Amino acid sequence: MILMRRIAIALLLLFVFVIFWIWWTRPTRADMAAYAPADSLVYLEANSIVDIGRGIASTDAWQKLGPHLQLQQQLPSPWFSKFVMWTGLGSVQTVVTTRAQVAVVMLNVGATEEGETTLKVKPDAAIIVETHTPSWRTKPAVEKFIGNFARTAYGTPTLTRQTVNDAELLIWSAPTGSRQIIAATEGSLVVIGNSDLAVRACLAVKHGERPSLKDAPELRAMRQKLNAERALAFGYVSSANAGKLVSIATPLLMGSGRSEIPMETILTEAATKLLGSIGWSSIAANGGIEDRYLFNIKEPASSRLTGLFHPTTAKNQFINPLIPNSYSITEYSFESPVVAWQGFESALLSQMDALSAVVFKSVWKSALNNYGVEEPEAFLKLVGPQLATVRLRPAAERSVLVASITEYEQVKSLIRARLGSRLSQESVGPFEFVNAVDKELSAAISERLLLLGPPDDVRSCTTNLANAPNPGKLNAYKPSLASATIVTYTNDSDRIRTFMNAVAQAVNYQRSQSNPETLEQFLSQVPYSVTETALNSEGIQRRTQSSFGQFSTIFSLLFPSS
């Protein structure tokens, strides 16, 4: 009896010790914003890598393509993940994968000119990983992992070591050029960046030498609005930095040409006054990934715009026949297109000085010139509430404008006057196809529809409409925002192909073992992604439903396929 009592006591003590040890070593979720500099230009966070993996694995596309690439059993089972996360028992890679929280910060973006019209952008960015695992376990693994990545990217990089406070900086430099990867491990925190500035800034925040993003009121509000606690990932841009992003993006989109008043300067000025904070979150839903975006609009512009963007209840009958042969289609559904146009112009002009307003009005008036429309307001008064732009190929420089019309004779006279006197014309089904001989511009018009754009593309769209009088079933994710006034359908096959190849690259899977025909057959059947845009009291709300969402873009950047 004494022996049994001693064994029982020993087992009880062992049980208590195990419970205490698990409780002591269990990871406690950190607020990753506490490691991000307060002035970060862009901030992204993901609190569970495993949850992201499971979210992607739950999509319809992965269920079909995962077996094709023999990747369907890469994720550990939920109970095993919980066991490893709580106990820390397992390989370093497995423990860190189940425990890690990740954040990405972009501190600033440097742009240098290459030639007269090309800009080269280099951001200072860092990946912050809270491993919830002691440094003596993670440090060797980090050095090995980043070293392998650097050798893949640079060939034969040079490794140097520096010490900053209690952290050792490992710097892999490319043999030529200024590219480098810097990694630092301090306690359970790992910081990996592309510049010394980015890594040191994050370490300074950890040491309390620099303010963090954690207590920013806008960040807390955006997390609540986008339900960040339940999201797979979350992103944030402060209102102070929204205008800076526009100033960076505008030259890339418009070129770096010079003028006395550059258009990018005008747009930056307006964006700084109009835009508040920007947020993004991502969840698994409806057999795919749903990305949500929120662009807060400052007052008084918000009140000006909210009352103008009312969606029409009438349905576009010409969208379905066009989608199967198009790369993307954007549908605009306003009760009054001309009122929406005038209201948006008025809201932007109200945020500009007099000189900028004059320049902007000139540019705004020419926004539809590619479609042969020189007087947008006069044109929009003659069309119905359904408008769409069609891009037939990813690399197409111009789109086709499709509009329902209410005044056939007036529209016909307006378009013929714009096309000029040298015309060729023919009939395509119910459409009159008119081509300007001396211009890269054509029109097709029927009693209810007008198409404007490049000749070959207009002819292709007209033929599709003429040969499909009864709209078929639309193979796309279903829109869900009743207040959406802009809906875009996009062929996602190229992005899915790139993503799957990047996954194969990341796990060193030999793609030669796969069947390209099976992949292409599936990609031909994948539903079009749908992006909806609505404007409400909170600002501009966008929702995208697609096979893999923004994760496909992010992952493809981290693991580019050869």
Coordinates of C-alpha atoms in Angstrom, one line a residue:
M1 CA 0.0 0.0 0.0
I2 CA 2.9 2.4 0.8
L3 CA 4.5 1.6 -2.6
M4 CA 1.2 2.2 -4.4
R5 CA 0.7 5.5 -2.5
R6 CA 4.1 6.7 -3.4
I7 CA 3.6 5.8 -7.1
A8 CA 0.2 7.6 -7.1
I9 CA 1.8 10.7 -5.5
A10 CA 4.7 10.6 -8.0
L11 CA 2.2 10.3 -10.9
L12 CA 0.2 13.2 -9.5
L13 CA 3.3 15.3 -9.1
L14 CA 4.4 14.4 -12.6
F15 CA 0.9 15.3 -14.0
V16 CA 1.0 18.7 -12.1
F17 CA 4.5 19.4 -13.4
V18 CA 3.5 18.6 -17.0
I19 CA 0.4 20.8 -16.8
F20 CA 2.4 23.6 -15.2
W21 CA 5.1 23.2 -17.9
I22 CA 2.6 23.3 -20.7
W23 CA 0.9 26.4 -19.2
W24 CA 4.3 28.1 -18.7
T25 CA 5.5 27.4 -22.3
R26 CA 2.3 28.0 -24.1
P27 CA 2.3 30.8 -26.6
T28 CA 0.3 33.9 -25.7
R29 CA -0.8 35.9 -28.7
A30 CA 1.1 39.2 -29.1
D31 CA -0.1 42.4 -30.7
M32 CA 2.3 42.5 -33.7
A33 CA 1.7 46.2 -34.1
A34 CA 3.8 46.6 -30.9
Y35 CA 6.9 45.7 -33.0
A36 CA 6.0 48.0 -36.0
P37 CA 7.3 51.6 -36.2
A38 CA 4.5 54.1 -35.7
D39 CA 5.4 55.8 -39.0
S40 CA 5.2 52.6 -41.1
L41 CA 3.9 53.4 -44.5
V42 CA 2.1 50.0 -44.8
Y43 CA 1.4 47.4 -42.1
L44 CA 0.3 43.8 -42.6
E45 CA -0.2 41.1 -40.0
A46 CA -1.2 37.4 -39.8
N47 CA -1.6 35.7 -36.5
S48 CA -1.5 32.1 -37.7
I49 CA 0.4 30.7 -40.6
V50 CA -1.4 27.4 -40.1
D51 CA -4.8 29.0 -40.3
I52 CA -3.9 30.7 -43.6
G53 CA -2.7 27.3 -44.9
R54 CA -6.0 25.7 -43.9
G55 CA -8.0 28.6 -45.4
I56 CA -6.2 28.1 -48.7
A57 CA -6.5 24.3 -48.5
S58 CA -10.3 24.7 -48.0
T59 CA -10.9 26.5 -51.3
D60 CA -12.4 24.7 -54.3
A61 CA -9.4 25.5 -56.4
W62 CA -7.0 23.8 -54.0
Q63 CA -9.2 20.8 -53.5
K64 CA -8.8 20.2 -57.2
L65 CA -5.3 21.4 -57.8
G66 CA -3.7 20.2 -54.6
P67 CA -3.9 16.5 -55.6
H68 CA -2.6 17.5 -59.1
L69 CA 0.6 18.8 -57.5
Q70 CA 0.6 16.1 -54.7
L71 CA 0.4 18.9 -52.1
Q72 CA -2.9 18.0 -50.4
Q73 CA -1.3 16.4 -47.3
Q74 CA 1.3 19.0 -46.5
L75 CA -0.6 20.6 -43.6
P76 CA -0.5 18.9 -40.2
S77 CA -3.7 17.7 -38.6
P78 CA -5.5 20.2 -36.3
W79 CA -4.9 18.1 -33.2
F80 CA -1.2 17.7 -34.0
S81 CA -0.8 21.4 -34.6
K82 CA -2.4 22.2 -31.2
F83 CA -0.2 19.7 -29.5
V84 CA 3.0 21.1 -31.0
M85 CA 1.9 24.7 -30.4
W86 CA 1.2 24.2 -26.7
T87 CA 4.1 21.9 -25.8
G88 CA 6.8 23.1 -28.2
L89 CA 7.7 19.4 -28.9
G90 CA 8.8 18.8 -32.4
S91 CA 11.3 20.1 -35.0
V92 CA 12.1 23.8 -34.9
Q93 CA 10.4 24.3 -38.3
T94 CA 7.2 22.6 -37.1
V95 CA 7.1 24.5 -33.8
V96 CA 7.7 27.9 -35.3
T97 CA 5.1 27.2 -38.1
T98 CA 2.4 26.4 -35.5
R99 CA 3.2 29.2 -33.2
A100 CA 4.4 32.1 -35.4
Q101 CA 2.7 35.4 -35.8
V102 CA 3.9 37.5 -38.7
A103 CA 3.9 41.1 -39.6
V104 CA 5.2 43.0 -42.6
V105 CA 6.1 46.7 -42.5
M106 CA 7.1 49.0 -45.3
L107 CA 8.8 52.1 -44.0
N108 CA 9.4 54.2 -47.1
V109 CA 9.8 53.8 -50.8
G110 CA 12.7 55.2 -52.7
A111 CA 12.2 55.8 -56.4
T112 CA 15.0 56.4 -59.0
E113 CA 14.6 57.3 -62.6
E114 CA 15.8 55.0 -65.4
G115 CA 15.6 57.0 -68.6
E116 CA 13.0 59.7 -69.1
T117 CA 9.8 57.8 -68.4
T118 CA 10.8 54.8 -66.2
L119 CA 10.8 54.7 -62.4
K120 CA 12.6 52.0 -60.4
V121 CA 11.0 51.6 -56.9
K122 CA 12.9 50.1 -53.9
P123 CA 10.9 49.9 -50.6
D124 CA 12.6 49.6 -47.2
A125 CA 10.6 46.7 -45.8
A126 CA 10.9 44.1 -43.1
I127 CA 9.2 40.8 -42.1
I128 CA 8.7 40.5 -38.3
V129 CA 8.1 37.1 -36.9
E130 CA 7.1 36.4 -33.2
T131 CA 8.1 32.8 -33.0
H132 CA 7.1 32.3 -29.3
T133 CA 10.2 30.0 -29.2
P134 CA 13.6 30.6 -27.5
S135 CA 16.4 32.1 -29.7
W136 CA 18.7 29.2 -29.0
R137 CA 16.3 27.0 -31.0
T138 CA 15.3 29.5 -33.7
K139 CA 18.6 31.3 -34.5
P140 CA 20.4 28.3 -36.2
A141 CA 17.2 27.6 -38.2
V142 CA 16.8 31.2 -39.3
E143 CA 20.5 31.4 -40.4
K144 CA 20.1 28.2 -42.4
F145 CA 16.8 29.2 -44.0
I146 CA 17.8 32.7 -45.0
G147 CA 21.2 31.5 -46.2
N148 CA 19.6 29.0 -48.5
F149 CA 17.1 31.7 -49.8
A150 CA 20.0 34.2 -50.3
R151 CA 22.0 31.6 -52.3
T152 CA 19.0 30.9 -54.5
A153 CA 18.4 34.6 -55.1
Y154 CA 22.0 35.8 -55.3
G155 CA 24.1 32.8 -56.3
T156 CA 27.2 33.3 -54.0
P157 CA 26.3 36.0 -51.5
T158 CA 28.7 37.4 -48.9
L159 CA 27.8 36.9 -45.2
T160 CA 28.8 39.5 -42.6
R161 CA 27.9 39.8 -38.9
Q162 CA 27.2 42.9 -36.8
T163 CA 25.9 43.4 -33.3
V164 CA 23.2 45.8 -32.4
N165 CA 22.4 45.9 -28.6
D166 CA 21.6 42.3 -27.8
A167 CA 20.8 41.3 -31.4
E168 CA 23.2 39.9 -34.0
L169 CA 22.6 41.1 -37.5
L170 CA 23.4 38.6 -40.3
I171 CA 23.8 40.4 -43.7
W172 CA 23.8 38.5 -47.0
S173 CA 25.0 40.7 -49.8
A174 CA 24.7 40.0 -53.5
P175 CA 28.0 39.8 -55.4
T176 CA 27.1 42.7 -57.6
G177 CA 24.7 45.6 -56.9
S178 CA 23.2 46.8 -53.7
R179 CA 20.7 44.0 -52.9
Q180 CA 20.9 42.4 -49.5
I181 CA 19.0 40.4 -47.0
I182 CA 19.4 41.2 -43.3
A183 CA 18.2 39.0 -40.4
A184 CA 18.3 39.6 -36.7
T185 CA 17.1 37.3 -33.8
E186 CA 16.5 38.7 -30.4
G187 CA 14.7 36.5 -27.9
S188 CA 11.7 35.0 -29.6
L189 CA 11.6 37.8 -32.2
V190 CA 13.0 37.4 -35.7
V191 CA 13.3 40.4 -38.1
I192 CA 14.2 40.0 -41.7
G193 CA 14.6 43.0 -44.0
N194 CA 16.0 44.2 -47.3
S195 CA 17.8 47.2 -45.7
D196 CA 19.7 48.0 -42.5
L197 CA 17.3 50.9 -41.9
A198 CA 14.2 48.6 -41.8
V199 CA 15.7 46.0 -39.5
R200 CA 17.2 48.5 -37.0
A201 CA 13.9 50.5 -36.9
C202 CA 12.0 47.4 -35.8
L203 CA 14.6 46.5 -33.2
A204 CA 14.5 50.1 -31.9
V205 CA 10.7 49.7 -31.4
K206 CA 11.2 46.5 -29.4
H207 CA 13.7 48.3 -27.2
G208 CA 11.3 51.2 -26.6
E209 CA 13.6 53.6 -28.4
R210 CA 11.0 54.4 -31.1
P211 CA 7.2 54.6 -30.9
S212 CA 5.2 51.7 -32.1
L213 CA 2.0 51.5 -34.1
K214 CA 0.1 49.6 -31.3
D215 CA -1.8 52.4 -29.7
A216 CA -2.8 54.2 -32.9
P217 CA -6.6 55.0 -32.7
E218 CA -7.1 54.6 -36.5
L219 CA -5.5 51.1 -36.3
R220 CA -7.9 50.0 -33.6
A221 CA -10.9 51.4 -35.4
M222 CA -9.9 49.7 -38.7
R223 CA -9.4 46.3 -36.9
Q224 CA -12.9 46.6 -35.5
K225 CA -14.5 47.6 -38.8
L226 CA -12.9 44.7 -40.7
N227 CA -13.2 42.2 -37.9
A228 CA -9.5 41.6 -37.9
E229 CA -9.6 39.2 -35.0
R230 CA -11.4 36.6 -37.1
A231 CA -9.5 37.4 -40.3
L232 CA -6.7 35.3 -41.8
A233 CA -4.7 38.4 -42.5
F234 CA -5.1 42.2 -42.0
G235 CA -3.5 45.3 -43.5
Y236 CA -3.5 49.0 -42.6
V237 CA -2.4 52.3 -43.9
S238 CA -2.8 55.4 -41.8
S239 CA -4.5 58.6 -43.0
A240 CA -1.2 60.4 -42.8
N241 CA 0.4 57.9 -45.2
A242 CA -2.5 57.4 -47.6
G243 CA -1.6 60.5 -49.6
K244 CA 2.1 59.3 -49.7
L245 CA 1.0 56.1 -51.3
V246 CA -0.8 58.0 -54.0
S247 CA 2.2 60.1 -54.6
I248 CA 4.3 56.9 -55.1
A249 CA 1.8 55.1 -57.2
T250 CA 0.8 57.9 -59.5
P251 CA 4.1 58.3 -61.3
L252 CA 4.2 54.5 -61.8
L253 CA 0.8 54.5 -63.4
M254 CA 1.1 57.8 -65.3
G255 CA 4.8 57.9 -66.1
S256 CA 7.4 60.4 -64.9
G257 CA 6.9 63.1 -67.5
R258 CA 7.5 66.7 -66.5
S259 CA 5.1 69.6 -66.6
E260 CA 4.7 72.9 -64.7
I261 CA 2.0 71.3 -62.6
P262 CA 2.5 67.5 -62.6
M263 CA -0.8 65.5 -62.5
E264 CA 0.7 63.3 -59.7
T265 CA 1.1 66.4 -57.6
I266 CA -2.5 67.4 -58.1
L267 CA -3.8 63.9 -57.3
T268 CA -1.5 63.6 -54.2
E269 CA -2.9 66.9 -52.9
A270 CA -6.5 65.8 -53.4
A271 CA -5.8 62.3 -52.0
T272 CA -4.2 63.8 -48.8
K273 CA -7.4 65.8 -48.2
L274 CA -9.8 63.1 -49.3
L275 CA -8.5 59.8 -48.0
G276 CA -8.5 58.7 -44.4
S277 CA -7.0 55.4 -43.2
I278 CA -7.1 52.3 -45.5
G279 CA -7.7 48.7 -44.4
W280 CA -7.7 45.2 -45.8
S281 CA -8.7 41.8 -44.3
S282 CA -9.0 38.3 -45.8
I283 CA -11.1 35.4 -44.9
A284 CA -12.0 32.0 -46.4
A285 CA -15.6 32.0 -47.7
N286 CA -17.8 30.6 -50.5
G287 CA -15.2 28.1 -51.7
G288 CA -12.6 30.8 -52.2
I289 CA -10.8 33.7 -50.4
E290 CA -12.6 36.9 -49.8
D291 CA -10.6 40.1 -49.6
R292 CA -12.2 43.2 -48.0
Y293 CA -10.9 46.7 -48.4
L294 CA -12.1 49.9 -46.8
F295 CA -10.9 53.4 -47.9
N296 CA -12.1 55.9 -45.3
I297 CA -13.2 59.3 -46.9
K298 CA -12.8 62.5 -44.9
E299 CA -15.5 65.0 -44.4
P300 CA -17.0 67.0 -46.1
A301 CA -16.2 64.9 -49.2
S302 CA -17.8 61.8 -47.7
S303 CA -21.1 63.5 -47.3
R304 CA -20.9 64.9 -50.8
L305 CA -20.3 61.5 -52.4
T306 CA -22.5 59.3 -50.3
G307 CA -25.8 60.7 -51.8
L308 CA -24.6 60.4 -55.4
F309 CA -23.7 56.7 -55.8
H310 CA -27.0 54.9 -56.0
P311 CA -26.9 51.6 -57.9
T312 CA -29.6 51.0 -60.5
T313 CA -31.9 48.0 -60.1
A314 CA -31.8 47.3 -63.8
K315 CA -29.6 44.4 -64.8
N316 CA -27.0 44.4 -67.6
Q317 CA -28.1 41.9 -70.2
F318 CA -24.9 42.1 -72.2
I319 CA -22.3 41.1 -69.6
N320 CA -22.7 37.3 -69.7
P321 CA -22.0 36.8 -73.5
L322 CA -18.9 38.9 -73.3
I323 CA -17.1 37.4 -70.2
P324 CA -16.0 34.0 -71.6
N325 CA -13.9 35.7 -74.3
S326 CA -12.6 38.6 -72.1
Y327 CA -9.8 39.0 -69.6
S328 CA -11.8 41.4 -67.5
I329 CA -15.1 43.3 -67.5
T330 CA -16.0 46.2 -65.2
E331 CA -19.7 47.0 -64.9
Y332 CA -20.8 50.5 -63.8
S333 CA -24.4 50.6 -62.6
F334 CA -25.6 54.1 -61.6
E335 CA -29.1 55.5 -61.5
S336 CA -27.7 58.5 -63.3
P337 CA -24.2 58.2 -64.8
V338 CA -23.9 61.9 -65.5
V339 CA -24.9 62.9 -61.9
A340 CA -22.3 60.4 -60.5
W341 CA -19.7 61.9 -62.9
Q342 CA -20.4 65.5 -61.9
G343 CA -20.6 64.6 -58.2
F344 CA -17.2 62.9 -58.2
E345 CA -15.6 65.8 -60.1
S346 CA -17.1 68.3 -57.7
A347 CA -15.9 66.4 -54.6
L348 CA -12.3 66.3 -56.0
L349 CA -12.3 70.0 -57.1
S350 CA -13.5 71.0 -53.7
Q351 CA -10.2 69.8 -52.3
M352 CA -7.9 71.7 -54.7
D353 CA -6.6 75.2 -55.1
A354 CA -7.7 77.3 -58.1
L355 CA -4.8 76.6 -60.3
S356 CA -4.8 72.8 -59.7
A357 CA -8.5 72.7 -60.2
V358 CA -8.2 74.3 -63.7
V359 CA -5.5 71.6 -64.7
F360 CA -7.6 68.8 -63.2
K361 CA -10.8 69.8 -65.0
S362 CA -8.9 69.7 -68.3
V363 CA -7.5 66.2 -67.6
W364 CA -10.9 65.0 -66.2
K365 CA -12.7 66.1 -69.3
S366 CA -10.3 64.0 -71.5
A367 CA -10.8 60.8 -69.4
L368 CA -13.0 59.2 -72.1
N369 CA -10.9 60.4 -75.1
N370 CA -9.6 56.8 -75.7
Y371 CA -13.2 55.9 -76.5
G372 CA -13.7 58.9 -78.8
V373 CA -15.7 60.9 -76.3
E374 CA -14.7 64.5 -76.1
E375 CA -17.6 65.8 -74.1
P376 CA -18.2 63.3 -71.3
E377 CA -21.2 65.0 -69.7
A378 CA -23.0 65.4 -73.0
F379 CA -22.3 61.7 -73.8
L380 CA -23.4 60.4 -70.4
K381 CA -26.7 62.2 -70.6
L382 CA -27.6 60.1 -73.7
V383 CA -26.7 56.7 -72.3
G384 CA -28.6 54.5 -70.0
P385 CA -27.7 53.4 -66.4
Q386 CA -25.6 50.4 -67.5
L387 CA -22.0 51.0 -68.6
A388 CA -19.1 48.5 -68.9
T389 CA -15.5 48.5 -70.0
V390 CA -14.1 45.3 -71.5
R391 CA -10.5 44.3 -71.7
L392 CA -10.0 41.3 -73.9
R393 CA -6.3 40.6 -73.0
P394 CA -4.2 41.2 -69.9
A395 CA -1.7 43.3 -71.8
A396 CA -4.3 45.3 -73.8
E397 CA -3.6 49.0 -73.5
R398 CA -7.2 50.0 -74.2
S399 CA -10.6 48.7 -73.3
V400 CA -13.9 48.6 -75.2
L401 CA -16.7 50.8 -73.7
V402 CA -20.2 49.2 -73.8
A403 CA -23.2 51.3 -72.9
S404 CA -26.9 51.0 -73.0
I405 CA -28.5 53.9 -74.9
T406 CA -31.8 55.7 -74.6
E407 CA -31.5 58.2 -77.5
Y408 CA -30.4 56.2 -80.6
E409 CA -30.4 58.9 -83.2
Q410 CA -28.6 61.4 -81.0
V411 CA -26.0 58.9 -80.0
K412 CA -25.5 57.8 -83.6
S413 CA -25.0 61.5 -84.7
L414 CA -22.6 62.2 -81.9
I415 CA -20.4 59.1 -82.6
R416 CA -20.4 59.7 -86.4
A417 CA -19.3 63.3 -85.8
R418 CA -16.5 62.1 -83.6
L419 CA -15.3 59.3 -86.0
G420 CA -14.9 61.8 -88.9
S421 CA -15.9 61.7 -92.5
R422 CA -13.6 58.8 -93.7
L423 CA -15.7 55.8 -92.6
S424 CA -16.2 52.2 -93.5
Q425 CA -19.3 50.4 -92.3
E426 CA -21.0 47.0 -92.3
S427 CA -23.7 45.1 -90.5
V428 CA -22.9 42.6 -87.8
G429 CA -26.2 41.0 -86.6
P430 CA -28.3 43.9 -85.2
F431 CA -25.3 46.2 -85.0
E432 CA -24.0 48.8 -87.4
F433 CA -20.2 48.5 -87.3
V434 CA -18.5 51.8 -88.2
N435 CA -14.7 52.1 -88.5
A436 CA -12.7 55.4 -88.7
V437 CA -10.3 54.8 -91.6
D438 CA -7.7 57.3 -90.3
K439 CA -8.1 56.5 -86.6
E440 CA -7.6 53.5 -84.3
L441 CA -11.3 53.8 -83.3
S442 CA -14.5 52.0 -84.1
A443 CA -18.1 52.0 -83.0
A444 CA -20.9 49.4 -83.1
I445 CA -24.4 50.6 -82.5
S446 CA -27.8 49.0 -82.3
E447 CA -31.1 50.4 -81.0
R448 CA -30.1 49.6 -77.4
L449 CA -26.3 49.2 -77.2
L450 CA -23.2 51.2 -78.2
L451 CA -19.6 49.9 -78.3
L452 CA -16.6 52.1 -78.7
G453 CA -12.9 51.3 -78.8
P454 CA -10.0 49.7 -80.8
P455 CA -11.4 48.3 -84.1
D456 CA -10.4 44.6 -83.6
D457 CA -11.7 44.5 -80.0
V458 CA -15.0 46.2 -80.9
R459 CA -15.5 43.8 -83.8
S460 CA -14.8 40.8 -81.4
C461 CA -17.2 42.0 -78.8
T462 CA -19.9 42.8 -81.4
T463 CA -19.6 39.3 -82.9
N464 CA -19.9 37.8 -79.4
L465 CA -23.1 39.8 -78.7
A466 CA -24.6 39.1 -82.1
N467 CA -24.1 35.4 -81.8
A468 CA -25.3 35.0 -78.2
P469 CA -28.8 36.5 -78.0
N470 CA -29.7 34.4 -75.0
P471 CA -27.3 35.1 -72.1
G472 CA -25.8 31.9 -70.7
K473 CA -24.9 31.1 -67.1
L474 CA -22.1 33.3 -65.7
N475 CA -19.1 31.2 -64.4
A476 CA -18.0 33.7 -61.8
Y477 CA -18.2 34.2 -58.0
K478 CA -21.5 35.8 -57.1
P479 CA -21.6 39.5 -56.1
S480 CA -23.0 40.0 -52.6
L481 CA -22.9 43.8 -52.0
A482 CA -26.4 45.1 -52.8
S483 CA -25.0 48.7 -52.7
A484 CA -22.2 48.0 -55.2
T485 CA -22.1 50.4 -58.1
I486 CA -19.0 49.0 -59.8
V487 CA -18.4 45.3 -60.3
T488 CA -15.4 43.8 -62.0
Y489 CA -15.1 40.2 -63.3
T490 CA -11.5 39.0 -64.0
N491 CA -10.0 35.9 -65.4
D492 CA -7.9 34.5 -62.6
S493 CA -6.2 31.6 -64.5
D494 CA -2.8 33.3 -64.9
R495 CA -2.6 34.3 -61.3
I496 CA -3.6 30.8 -60.1
R497 CA -1.0 29.2 -62.4
T498 CA 1.7 31.5 -61.0
F499 CA 0.6 30.7 -57.5
M500 CA 0.6 27.0 -57.9
N501 CA 4.0 27.1 -59.5
A502 CA 5.3 29.2 -56.6
V503 CA 4.0 26.7 -54.1
A504 CA 5.7 23.9 -56.0
Q505 CA 8.9 25.9 -56.0
A506 CA 8.6 26.5 -52.2
V507 CA 8.3 22.8 -51.4
N508 CA 10.9 21.8 -54.1
Y509 CA 8.2 19.7 -55.9
Q510 CA 9.4 18.6 -59.3
R511 CA 6.8 20.1 -61.7
S512 CA 7.9 17.7 -64.4
Q513 CA 5.9 15.0 -62.5
S514 CA 2.7 16.9 -63.0
N515 CA 0.4 16.8 -66.0
P516 CA 0.3 20.3 -67.7
E517 CA -2.9 19.3 -69.6
T518 CA -4.8 18.6 -66.4
L519 CA -3.7 21.9 -65.0
E520 CA -4.7 23.9 -68.1
Q521 CA -8.1 22.0 -68.3
F522 CA -8.9 23.0 -64.8
L523 CA -7.8 26.6 -65.3
S524 CA -10.1 26.9 -68.3
Q525 CA -13.0 26.1 -65.9
V526 CA -12.1 28.3 -62.9
P527 CA -14.7 30.9 -62.1
Y528 CA -13.9 34.5 -62.7
S529 CA -13.1 36.6 -59.6
V530 CA -15.5 39.3 -58.7
T531 CA -14.6 42.7 -57.2
E532 CA -17.4 44.9 -55.9
T533 CA -17.1 48.6 -55.1
A534 CA -19.6 50.6 -53.1
L535 CA -19.6 53.9 -51.3
N536 CA -21.3 54.4 -48.0
S537 CA -21.0 56.5 -44.8
E538 CA -17.7 54.8 -43.9
G539 CA -16.1 55.4 -47.2
I540 CA -15.3 53.3 -50.3
Q541 CA -15.8 49.6 -49.6
R542 CA -14.4 46.9 -51.9
R543 CA -14.9 43.2 -51.8
T544 CA -13.1 40.7 -53.9
Q545 CA -14.0 37.0 -54.1
S546 CA -11.4 34.8 -55.9
S547 CA -9.8 31.4 -55.8
F548 CA -6.8 32.4 -53.6
G549 CA -7.2 36.1 -53.0
Q550 CA -4.2 38.4 -52.3
F551 CA -2.4 35.4 -50.8
S552 CA -1.6 34.2 -54.3
T553 CA 0.1 37.5 -55.1
I554 CA 2.0 37.7 -51.8
F555 CA 3.2 34.1 -52.0
S556 CA 4.3 34.4 -55.6
L557 CA 6.5 37.4 -54.7
L558 CA 8.1 35.5 -51.9
F559 CA 8.7 32.3 -54.0
P560 CA 9.0 33.4 -57.6
S561 CA 8.9 30.4 -60.0
S562 CA 11.7 30.0 -62.4

